[in-house]
CSV table of C-alpha atoms in Angstrom, one decimal:
chain,number,residue,atom,x,y,z
A,346,MET,CA,134.9,81.9,-14.9
A,347,TYR,CA,133.3,84.1,-12.0
A,348,LYS,CA,130.8,85.3,-14.6
A,349,SER,CA,129.6,81.3,-14.7
A,350,ILE,CA,129.7,81.3,-10.9
A,351,LEU,CA,127.7,84.1,-10.3
A,352,ILE,CA,125.0,83.0,-12.9
A,353,GLY,CA,125.1,79.5,-10.9
A,354,CYS,CA,124.5,81.3,-7.5
A,355,PHE,CA,121.5,83.2,-9.0
A,356,ALA,CA,119.8,80.2,-10.4
A,357,THR,CA,120.3,78.6,-6.9
A,358,VAL,CA,118.5,81.4,-5.0
A,359,PHE,CA,115.9,81.6,-7.6
A,360,LEU,CA,115.2,77.6,-7.4
A,361,PHE,CA,115.2,77.9,-3.9
A,362,GLY,CA,112.7,80.6,-3.7
A,363,CYS,CA,110.4,78.8,-6.1
A,364,ASN,CA,110.5,75.7,-4.0
A,365,ARG,CA,109.6,77.6,-0.8
A,366,ASN,CA,106.7,79.0,-2.4
A,367,ASN,CA,105.6,75.5,-3.8
A,368,GLU,CA,106.2,73.7,-0.4
A,369,ILE,CA,103.7,71.0,0.0
A,370,THR,CA,102.7,70.7,3.9
A,371,ASP,CA,100.4,68.2,6.0
A,372,LEU,CA,97.7,70.6,5.3
A,373,ARG,CA,97.2,69.9,1.7
A,374,GLY,CA,95.1,67.2,0.6
A,375,LYS,CA,93.0,65.5,-2.4
A,376,VAL,CA,89.2,65.5,-3.4
A,377,LYS,CA,88.2,61.6,-3.5
A,378,PHE,CA,85.1,59.9,-4.7
A,379,GLU,CA,83.9,56.2,-3.8
A,380,THR,CA,84.8,54.1,-7.0
A,381,ILE,CA,82.8,51.5,-8.4
A,382,SER,CA,83.4,49.0,-11.1
A,383,VAL,CA,80.4,47.7,-13.4
A,384,SER,CA,80.8,44.1,-14.7
A,385,SER,CA,78.8,41.3,-16.6
A,386,LYS,CA,77.1,38.2,-15.5
A,387,LEU,CA,77.1,36.8,-18.6
A,388,ALA,CA,79.4,36.2,-21.4
A,389,GLY,CA,78.6,37.6,-24.8
A,390,ARG,CA,79.2,40.1,-27.3
A,391,ILE,CA,79.1,44.0,-26.8
A,392,ALA,CA,75.6,44.6,-28.9
A,393,GLU,CA,75.6,48.6,-28.1
A,394,VAL,CA,77.0,51.3,-25.9
A,395,TYR,CA,75.1,53.8,-24.7
A,396,VAL,CA,77.2,55.8,-22.8
A,397,THR,CA,80.7,58.0,-23.0
A,398,GLU,CA,83.5,58.4,-21.1
A,399,GLY,CA,82.8,61.6,-18.7
A,400,GLN,CA,79.2,60.9,-18.6
A,401,ASN,CA,77.5,61.2,-15.7
A,402,VAL,CA,74.0,58.5,-15.5
A,403,LYS,CA,71.5,57.9,-13.0
A,404,GLN,CA,70.6,54.6,-10.8
A,405,GLY,CA,68.8,52.4,-12.9
A,406,ASP,CA,70.3,53.9,-16.5
A,407,THR,CA,71.2,51.3,-19.5
A,408,LEU,CA,75.0,51.6,-19.9
A,409,ALA,CA,75.5,48.7,-22.6
A,410,LEU,CA,73.6,45.6,-24.1
A,411,ILE,CA,75.3,42.2,-24.4
A,412,ASP,CA,74.1,40.0,-27.3
A,413,VAL,CA,73.6,36.2,-25.9
A,414,PRO,CA,71.8,34.2,-28.7
A,415,GLU,CA,71.7,30.8,-26.1
A,416,ILE,CA,69.3,32.8,-23.8
A,417,GLY,CA,66.5,32.1,-26.6
A,418,ALA,CA,67.2,28.9,-27.2
A,419,LYS,CA,67.1,28.2,-23.4
A,420,LEU,CA,63.9,29.8,-23.2
A,421,PHE,CA,62.2,27.8,-25.8
A,422,GLN,CA,63.5,24.6,-24.1
A,423,ALA,CA,62.0,26.0,-20.7
A,424,ASP,CA,58.5,26.9,-22.4
A,425,GLY,CA,58.7,23.1,-23.7
A,426,ALA,CA,59.2,21.6,-20.2
A,427,LEU,CA,56.7,24.0,-18.8
A,428,LEU,CA,54.3,22.8,-20.9
A,429,ALA,CA,54.7,19.0,-20.4
A,430,ALA,CA,54.7,19.2,-17.0
A,431,GLN,CA,51.5,21.5,-16.7
A,432,GLY,CA,49.9,18.7,-19.0
A,433,GLN,CA,51.3,16.2,-16.4
A,434,LEU,CA,49.2,17.8,-13.8
A,435,ASN,CA,46.3,18.4,-15.4
A,436,MET,CA,46.0,14.6,-16.2
A,437,ALA,CA,46.9,13.8,-12.4
A,438,HIS,CA,44.0,16.0,-11.6
A,439,ASN,CA,41.7,14.8,-14.1
A,440,GLY,CA,42.2,11.0,-13.2
A,441,ALA,CA,41.4,8.2,-15.5
A,442,THR,CA,39.6,8.5,-18.8
A,443,THR,CA,36.3,7.0,-20.0
A,444,GLU,CA,38.4,4.8,-22.1
A,445,GLN,CA,40.7,3.9,-19.1
A,446,LEU,CA,37.5,3.1,-17.0
A,447,GLU,CA,36.4,0.7,-19.7
A,448,GLN,CA,39.6,-1.1,-20.0
A,449,ILE,CA,39.9,-2.0,-16.4
A,450,LYS,CA,36.2,-2.8,-16.5
A,451,SER,CA,36.5,-5.6,-18.9
A,452,GLN,CA,39.8,-7.1,-17.2
A,453,VAL,CA,37.5,-7.4,-14.4
A,454,GLN,CA,34.9,-9.2,-16.2
A,455,ALA,CA,37.9,-11.1,-17.8
A,456,SER,CA,39.1,-12.2,-14.8
A,457,LYS,CA,35.8,-13.5,-13.1
A,458,ALA,CA,35.3,-15.3,-15.9
A,459,GLN,CA,38.5,-17.3,-15.2
A,460,LEU,CA,38.0,-17.3,-11.7
A,461,LYS,CA,34.2,-19.3,-12.5
A,462,PHE,CA,35.8,-21.7,-15.2
A,463,ALA,CA,38.8,-22.4,-12.5
A,464,VAL,CA,36.2,-23.3,-9.7
A,465,GLU,CA,34.0,-25.3,-11.9
A,466,SER,CA,37.2,-27.2,-12.9
A,467,LEU,CA,37.8,-27.8,-9.5
A,468,LYS,CA,34.7,-29.1,-9.0
A,469,ARG,CA,35.1,-31.6,-11.6
A,470,ILE,CA,38.6,-32.8,-10.4
A,471,THR,CA,37.2,-33.1,-6.9
A,472,ALA,CA,34.7,-35.6,-7.7
A,473,MET,CA,36.9,-37.7,-9.9
A,474,TYR,CA,39.8,-37.3,-7.6
A,475,LYS,CA,37.3,-39.1,-4.7
A,476,ASP,CA,36.8,-41.5,-7.3
A,477,SER,CA,40.4,-42.1,-7.8
A,478,LEU,CA,40.1,-41.5,-11.5
A,479,VAL,CA,42.5,-38.6,-11.1
A,480,THR,CA,46.1,-38.5,-9.4
A,481,ALA,CA,46.5,-36.3,-6.3
A,482,GLN,CA,49.3,-34.1,-8.2
A,483,MET,CA,46.4,-32.9,-11.2
A,484,PHE,CA,43.9,-32.2,-8.0
A,485,GLU,CA,46.2,-29.9,-6.3
A,486,GLU,CA,47.2,-28.3,-9.3
A,487,THR,CA,43.9,-27.3,-10.4
A,488,GLN,CA,43.2,-26.0,-6.8
A,489,MET,CA,46.4,-24.0,-7.4
A,490,LYS,CA,44.9,-22.4,-10.6
A,491,VAL,CA,41.7,-21.6,-8.6
A,492,ASP,CA,43.9,-19.4,-6.1
A,493,MET,CA,45.6,-17.9,-8.7
A,494,ALA,CA,42.7,-16.8,-10.7
A,495,ARG,CA,41.1,-15.3,-7.2
A,496,ALA,CA,44.4,-13.4,-6.5
A,497,GLN,CA,44.2,-12.0,-9.9
A,498,LEU,CA,40.5,-10.8,-9.5
A,499,SER,CA,41.2,-9.1,-6.4
A,500,ALA,CA,44.2,-7.4,-8.1
A,501,MET,CA,42.2,-6.1,-10.6
A,502,GLU,CA,39.2,-5.0,-8.2
A,503,ALA,CA,41.5,-3.2,-6.5
A,504,LYS,CA,43.3,-1.4,-9.2
A,505,GLN,CA,39.2,-0.5,-10.7
A,506,GLN,CA,38.5,0.8,-7.3
A,507,GLU,CA,41.8,3.4,-7.1
A,508,VAL,CA,40.7,4.5,-10.7
A,509,LYS,CA,37.4,5.5,-9.5
A,510,ILE,CA,38.4,6.9,-6.2
A,511,GLY,CA,40.9,9.2,-8.4
A,512,THR,CA,44.7,9.9,-8.7
A,513,ARG,CA,47.0,9.1,-5.7
A,514,GLN,CA,48.2,12.2,-3.6
A,515,GLU,CA,52.0,10.9,-4.1
A,516,LEU,CA,51.4,11.2,-8.1
A,517,LEU,CA,49.7,14.6,-7.7
A,518,ALA,CA,52.9,15.8,-5.6
A,519,GLN,CA,55.0,14.7,-7.8
A,520,ALA,CA,53.6,16.2,-11.1
A,521,LYS,CA,53.3,19.5,-9.1
A,522,GLY,CA,56.9,19.0,-8.4
A,523,GLN,CA,57.8,18.7,-12.0
A,524,LEU,CA,55.5,21.8,-12.8
A,525,ASP,CA,57.6,23.8,-10.1
A,526,ARG,CA,60.7,22.9,-11.5
A,527,ALA,CA,59.9,23.5,-15.0
A,528,GLN,CA,58.9,27.1,-13.6
A,529,GLY,CA,61.7,27.5,-12.1
A,530,ALA,CA,64.1,26.8,-14.9
A,531,LYS,CA,62.0,29.2,-17.1
A,532,ASN,CA,62.5,31.9,-14.4
A,533,GLU,CA,66.3,31.5,-14.5
A,534,VAL,CA,66.3,32.2,-18.3
A,535,LEU,CA,64.3,35.0,-17.7
A,536,ILE,CA,66.6,36.7,-14.8
A,537,ALA,CA,69.4,35.6,-17.3
A,538,ALA,CA,67.9,37.7,-20.1
A,539,ASP,CA,67.5,40.5,-18.1
A,540,GLU,CA,71.2,40.4,-17.4
A,541,LYS,CA,72.1,41.3,-20.9
A,542,TYR,CA,71.5,44.9,-20.1
A,543,ILE,CA,74.1,46.3,-17.8
A,544,ILE,CA,72.5,48.8,-15.5
A,545,ALA,CA,74.0,51.6,-13.5
A,546,PRO,CA,73.8,50.3,-9.9
A,547,THR,CA,74.0,53.9,-8.8
A,548,ASP,CA,74.3,57.7,-9.4
A,549,MET,CA,78.0,57.6,-11.2
A,550,SER,CA,80.4,59.3,-13.5
A,551,ILE,CA,81.7,57.2,-16.2
A,552,GLU,CA,85.8,57.0,-15.9
A,553,THR,CA,86.4,54.8,-18.3
A,554,ILE,CA,84.8,51.8,-20.9
A,555,THR,CA,86.9,48.7,-21.2
A,556,LEU,CA,85.1,47.2,-24.1
A,557,ASN,CA,84.0,48.6,-27.6
A,558,GLN,CA,80.8,47.3,-29.6
A,559,GLY,CA,81.5,43.9,-31.1
A,560,GLU,CA,84.2,43.1,-28.7
A,561,LEU,CA,83.5,40.0,-26.4
A,562,ALA,CA,82.8,39.9,-22.8
A,563,SER,CA,83.5,37.0,-20.3
A,564,PRO,CA,81.7,36.5,-17.2
A,565,GLY,CA,82.9,39.1,-14.2
A,566,TYR,CA,85.0,41.1,-16.5
A,567,THR,CA,84.7,44.8,-15.8
A,568,LEU,CA,83.0,46.8,-18.5
A,569,PHE,CA,82.5,50.2,-16.9
A,570,ASN,CA,84.8,52.1,-14.3
A,571,GLY,CA,83.6,55.4,-12.4
A,572,TYR,CA,83.1,56.8,-9.2
A,573,GLN,CA,79.6,57.6,-7.5
A,574,THR,CA,78.9,61.5,-7.9
A,575,ASN,CA,77.2,61.8,-4.2
A,576,THR,CA,80.3,60.2,-2.4
A,577,VAL,CA,82.9,63.1,-2.2
A,578,TYR,CA,85.5,63.1,0.5
A,579,TYR,CA,88.8,64.6,1.4
A,580,ARG,CA,92.0,62.9,2.0
A,581,PHE,CA,95.0,64.4,3.8
A,582,THR,CA,98.0,62.6,4.8
A,583,VAL,CA,99.3,63.3,8.2
A,584,SER,CA,102.7,62.2,10.1
A,585,GLU,CA,102.9,60.8,13.4
A,586,SER,CA,104.1,63.9,15.3
A,587,LYS,CA,100.8,65.5,14.2
A,588,ILE,CA,98.0,63.2,14.0
A,589,TYR,CA,97.2,63.9,18.0
A,590,ASP,CA,96.1,67.3,16.5
A,591,TYR,CA,92.8,65.3,15.2
A,592,LYS,CA,90.1,63.1,16.6
A,593,ILE,CA,87.2,61.3,14.8
A,594,GLY,CA,84.2,63.5,14.8
A,595,GLN,CA,86.1,66.5,14.5
A,596,THR,CA,85.0,69.4,12.3
A,597,LEU,CA,87.5,71.3,10.1
A,598,THR,CA,87.2,73.7,7.3
A,599,VAL,CA,88.5,72.6,3.9
A,600,LEU,CA,89.2,75.3,1.4
A,601,ASN,CA,89.4,75.4,-2.4
A,602,PRO,CA,92.6,77.1,-3.2
A,603,TYR,CA,91.2,78.0,-6.7
A,604,THR,CA,87.6,79.0,-6.2
A,605,LYS,CA,88.0,80.3,-2.4
A,606,GLU,CA,85.1,78.2,-1.5
A,607,GLU,CA,84.9,76.6,2.0
A,608,SER,CA,83.3,73.1,3.1
A,609,PRO,CA,82.9,72.3,6.8
A,610,SER,CA,83.8,68.9,6.8
A,611,LYS,CA,84.1,66.3,9.6
A,612,ILE,CA,86.7,63.5,10.2
A,613,THR,CA,85.2,60.2,9.9
A,614,ALA,CA,88.3,58.1,9.7
A,615,ILE,CA,92.2,58.0,10.8
A,616,LYS,CA,94.3,55.1,9.7
A,617,GLN,CA,97.7,54.5,9.3
A,618,LEU,CA,99.0,54.2,5.8
A,619,PRO,CA,101.6,51.3,5.5
A,620,ARG,CA,103.2,52.3,2.5
A,621,TYR,CA,105.0,55.7,0.9
A,622,ALA,CA,103.4,55.0,-2.2
A,623,ASP,CA,99.6,55.9,-0.7
A,624,ILE,CA,100.8,59.1,0.6
A,625,THR,CA,98.9,62.0,-1.4
A,626,SER,CA,101.5,64.6,-0.8
A,627,THR,CA,104.4,64.2,-3.1
A,628,SER,CA,107.0,66.0,-0.4
A,629,PRO,CA,105.4,65.6,3.3
A,630,LEU,CA,107.2,66.9,5.9
A,631,TYR,CA,107.9,64.1,8.4
A,632,LYS,CA,111.1,62.2,9.4
A,633,LEU,CA,112.0,58.4,7.9
A,634,ASP,CA,110.9,56.6,11.1
A,635,GLU,CA,107.5,58.1,11.6
A,636,ALA,CA,104.5,56.6,10.8
A,637,ILE,CA,101.9,58.4,8.4
A,638,TYR,CA,98.1,58.5,8.6
A,639,GLU,CA,95.4,59.1,6.6
A,640,LEU,CA,92.4,61.6,7.5
A,641,LYS,CA,89.4,61.0,5.9
A,642,LEU,CA,86.8,64.0,6.0
A,643,ILE,CA,83.2,64.1,4.5
A,644,PRO,CA,81.4,67.4,3.8
A,645,GLU,CA,78.9,68.1,6.4
A,646,ASP,CA,76.5,69.8,3.8
A,647,THR,CA,76.3,67.4,1.2
A,648,SER,CA,73.9,69.4,-0.8
A,649,GLN,CA,76.4,72.4,-1.7
A,650,LYS,CA,76.7,73.3,-5.3
A,651,GLN,CA,80.3,73.4,-5.1
A,652,GLN,CA,82.2,71.3,-8.0
A,653,PHE,CA,84.8,69.2,-7.5
A,654,PHE,CA,87.1,67.2,-9.6
A,655,ILE,CA,88.4,63.8,-8.5
A,656,ASN,CA,92.1,64.3,-7.3
A,657,ALA,CA,92.0,67.8,-7.1
A,658,THR,CA,94.1,69.8,-4.5
A,659,VAL,CA,92.1,71.2,-1.4
A,660,LEU,CA,93.7,72.9,1.9
A,661,LEU,CA,92.8,72.7,5.6
A,662,LYS,CA,92.2,76.2,6.4
């Protein structure tokens, strides 16, 4: 029994000593990077994936290709609409054809002949009307036919003049608008065709790939998760009782505890953490009624060659 108690005491002392050596303080933080998600604007099937998890890529690199068969059909339709609109505009600019001019000329001549005949008929009816050989109704009907023939001739001559002068500006504007609309529809399809290629928006490291070749992607679905390799910063959690020791713009020295490299860094933001789950340190030294704040530090020398890994531990010197 005494032997067991003695062993227990030694174990307690040993664990207590280990705990003191591994104590986590407010001076311990983590390496962070700005995260980024890359998604697709189109729905389609993943045809190719050109990167792997953990790979570093440059801005503009192609990450994946999405197969969208509907784009080809829509492009064919857009080309047809554009060709038809261009034809309408050309026709409006060129005006009437020779056949159309001859046709309207014949219609004018026919209207003139009809008017001449109506006038001759009116002369005969007028003489007969004076001799009381025809009724007043017949005389008035013949006179009305002359007026109708004269109005028809005027309309045909106006139409002939319009054809000779050229196409109305309203028709030209309408044809031009149809052409612009068809061109816009084609440009929209071409933009969608470019969206088949998933492009890296910035220099980044690929953390996760959510879809593999052959799987179906929906619009807005995240295909790649990663972090920007040139956006390293340090995150420390500080209790309310110690936060007044730090100011925005203050320069501190961040130490890599494993390589012993130092990184002068500037405090760029101080914000309160609303939940304990957001705290980086696993055993921070603070009272339960104290507020907890986050310090964000950015290295002053962004060109340094020191290698950082996300969520690695760093210390404030």
